[in-house]
XYZ file of C-alpha atoms in Angstrom:
195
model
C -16.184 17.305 -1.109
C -13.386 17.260 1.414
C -11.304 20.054 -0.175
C -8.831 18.129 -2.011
C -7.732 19.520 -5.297
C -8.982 16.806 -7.940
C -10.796 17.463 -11.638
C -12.707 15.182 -13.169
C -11.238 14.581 -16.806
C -13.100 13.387 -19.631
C -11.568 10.038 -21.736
C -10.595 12.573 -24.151
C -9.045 15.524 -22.348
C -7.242 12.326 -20.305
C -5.415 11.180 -23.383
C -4.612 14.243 -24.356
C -2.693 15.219 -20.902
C -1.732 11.748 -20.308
C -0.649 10.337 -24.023
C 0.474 6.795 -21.906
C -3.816 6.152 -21.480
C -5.929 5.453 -24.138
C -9.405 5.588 -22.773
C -12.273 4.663 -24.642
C -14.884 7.351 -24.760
C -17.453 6.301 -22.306
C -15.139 6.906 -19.313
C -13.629 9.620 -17.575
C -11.063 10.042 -15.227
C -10.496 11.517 -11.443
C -7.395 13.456 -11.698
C -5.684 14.396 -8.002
C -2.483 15.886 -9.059
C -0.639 15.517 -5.601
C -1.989 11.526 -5.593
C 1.897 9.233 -5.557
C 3.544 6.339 -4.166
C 4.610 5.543 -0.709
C 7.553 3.456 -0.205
C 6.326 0.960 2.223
C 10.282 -0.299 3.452
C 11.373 3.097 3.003
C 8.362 4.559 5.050
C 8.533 2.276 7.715
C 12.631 3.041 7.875
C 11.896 6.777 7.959
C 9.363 6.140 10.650
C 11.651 4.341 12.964
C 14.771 6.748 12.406
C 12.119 9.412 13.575
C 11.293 7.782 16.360
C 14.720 7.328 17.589
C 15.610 10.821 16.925
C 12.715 11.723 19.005
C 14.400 9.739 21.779
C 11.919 6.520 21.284
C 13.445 3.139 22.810
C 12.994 0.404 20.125
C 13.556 -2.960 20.144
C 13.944 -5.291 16.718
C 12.839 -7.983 16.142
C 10.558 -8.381 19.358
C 7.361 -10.647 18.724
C 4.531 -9.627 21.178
C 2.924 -12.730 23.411
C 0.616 -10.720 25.531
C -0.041 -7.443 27.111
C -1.453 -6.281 30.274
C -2.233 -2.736 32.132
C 0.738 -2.158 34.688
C -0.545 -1.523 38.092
C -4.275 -1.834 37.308
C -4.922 2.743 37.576
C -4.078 2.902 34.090
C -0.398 3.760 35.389
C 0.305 2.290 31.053
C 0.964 -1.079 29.525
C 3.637 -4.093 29.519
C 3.690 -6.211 26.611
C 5.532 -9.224 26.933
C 7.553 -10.786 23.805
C 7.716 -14.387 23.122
C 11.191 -14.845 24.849
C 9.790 -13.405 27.915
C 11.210 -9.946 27.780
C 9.028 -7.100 29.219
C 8.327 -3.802 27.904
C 6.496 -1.175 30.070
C 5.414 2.464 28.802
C 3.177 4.816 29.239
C 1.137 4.422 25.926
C 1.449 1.933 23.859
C 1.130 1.785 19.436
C 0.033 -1.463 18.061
C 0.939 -1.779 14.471
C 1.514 -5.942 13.635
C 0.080 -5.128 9.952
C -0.738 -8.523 8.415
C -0.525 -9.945 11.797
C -3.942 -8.278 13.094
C -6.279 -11.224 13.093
C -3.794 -12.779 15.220
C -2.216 -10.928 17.181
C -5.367 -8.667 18.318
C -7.208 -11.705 19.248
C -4.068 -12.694 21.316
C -3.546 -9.537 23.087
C -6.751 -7.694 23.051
C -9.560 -10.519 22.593
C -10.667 -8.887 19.454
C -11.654 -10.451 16.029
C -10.430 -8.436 13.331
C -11.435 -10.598 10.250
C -8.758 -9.856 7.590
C -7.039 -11.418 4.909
C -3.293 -12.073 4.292
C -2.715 -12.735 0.024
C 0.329 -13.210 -1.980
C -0.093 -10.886 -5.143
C 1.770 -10.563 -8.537
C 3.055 -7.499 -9.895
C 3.881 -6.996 -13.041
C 6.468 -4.803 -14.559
C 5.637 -3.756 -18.300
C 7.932 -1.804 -20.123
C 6.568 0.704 -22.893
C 6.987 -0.436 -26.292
C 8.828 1.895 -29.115
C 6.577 3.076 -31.608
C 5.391 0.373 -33.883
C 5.773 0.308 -37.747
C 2.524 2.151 -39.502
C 1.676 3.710 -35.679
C -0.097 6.716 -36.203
C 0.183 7.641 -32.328
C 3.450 9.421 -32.250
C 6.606 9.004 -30.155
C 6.385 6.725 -26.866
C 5.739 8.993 -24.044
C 7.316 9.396 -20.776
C 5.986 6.532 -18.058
C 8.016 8.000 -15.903
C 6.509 10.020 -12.471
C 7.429 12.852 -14.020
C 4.630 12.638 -16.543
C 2.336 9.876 -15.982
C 0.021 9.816 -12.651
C -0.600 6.365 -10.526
C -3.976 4.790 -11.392
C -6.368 2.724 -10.236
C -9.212 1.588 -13.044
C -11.946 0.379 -10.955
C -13.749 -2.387 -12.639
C -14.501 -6.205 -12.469
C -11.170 -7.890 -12.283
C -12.212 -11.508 -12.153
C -10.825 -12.131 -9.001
C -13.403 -14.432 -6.926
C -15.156 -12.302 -3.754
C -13.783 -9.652 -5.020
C -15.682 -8.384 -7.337
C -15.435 -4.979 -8.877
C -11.371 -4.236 -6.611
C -10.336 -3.251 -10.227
C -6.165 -2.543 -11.349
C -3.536 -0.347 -9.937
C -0.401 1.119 -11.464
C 2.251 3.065 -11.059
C 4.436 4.777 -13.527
C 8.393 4.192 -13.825
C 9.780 5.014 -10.228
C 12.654 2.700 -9.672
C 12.560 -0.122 -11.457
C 12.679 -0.139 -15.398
C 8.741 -0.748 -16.507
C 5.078 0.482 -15.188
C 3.738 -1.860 -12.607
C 0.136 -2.766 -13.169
C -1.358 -5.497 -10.948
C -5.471 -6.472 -9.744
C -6.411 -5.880 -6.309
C -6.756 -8.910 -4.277
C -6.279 -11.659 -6.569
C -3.387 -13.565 -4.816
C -3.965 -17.135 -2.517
C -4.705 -16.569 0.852
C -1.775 -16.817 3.232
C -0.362 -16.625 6.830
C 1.624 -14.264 7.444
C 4.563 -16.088 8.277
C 4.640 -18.521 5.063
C 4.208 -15.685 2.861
C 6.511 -16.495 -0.605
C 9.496 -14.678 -0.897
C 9.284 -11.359 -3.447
């Protein structure tokens, strides 16, 4: 509908080209072969080296207390940091990820209702063919051969009804991660446990 390349497999033409799945027969699958993962530390590491290569001051760590337009003629922004320090520029990217609630009721006065949870991940690692197994040879999980999914279905995680699984195949750490969406305990941002 938007032009992205995608085919829509059926359970059986998905276990053929993807041996790691076994689907049962009433579903099919959404194939998008350039669909991956995005590093979040890495990506937000890139992103910064970028923007100092492009000649961007940054400042780390700097916790934002409040923001106001400089000179009142939309002359650009200051955004003070809880120490006191000052920043002025002429445009300004917000980007306090699980600190939105907070922090763009504090600066902006707007309510952005979201929630903050502590998930589990899993790591499963693919088990060698079993004695009597009629299935073959264990296939690849790594990127190379097996696609990231997400099986959309009731995961039994309360208000969240129907936020399904996720997984990704072997990237960099020995196993396929497979996790539900939005099961963890609410928490603030700043108590979150460690990983």
């Amino acid at each position: 509908r938007r032009g992205i390349p995608h085919e829509t497999l059926s359970a059986a033409a998905t276990n053929e080209r993807f041996p790691q799945f076994s689907l049962s027969p009433s579903l099919e699958a959404l194939y998008q072969p350039d669909f991956g993962v995005l590093f979040a530390s890495k990506s937000v590491a890139a992103a910064w080296a970028y923007a100092r290569a492009l000649g961007v001051d940054t400042y780390v760590p700097f916790r934002a207390a409040a923001f106001r337009s400089d000179g009142g003629q939309g002359q650009g922004s200051v955004v003070l940091s809880e120490q006191g320090a000052e920043l002025r520029s002429r445009s300004l990217v917000v980007a306090p990820g699980a600190w939105l609630s907070s922090l763009s009721h504090t600066l902006f006065g707007l309510r952005i209702p979201t929630r903050v949870s502590a998930e589990t991940v899993c790591y499963y690692r693919p088990q060698a063919e079993s004695a009597g197994s009629t299935r073959g040879p264990v296939p690849d999980h790594s990127y190379r051969s097996m696609p990231v999914f997400i099986f959309q279905t009731e995961n039994g995680c309360e208000g969240m009804s129907g936020m399904g699984y996720y997984g990704l195949p072997t990237i960099d750490v020995p196993g396929v991660k497979a996790s539900a969406h939005y099961c963890g305990p609410t928490v603030h941002p700043d108590a979150r446990p460690a990983a």
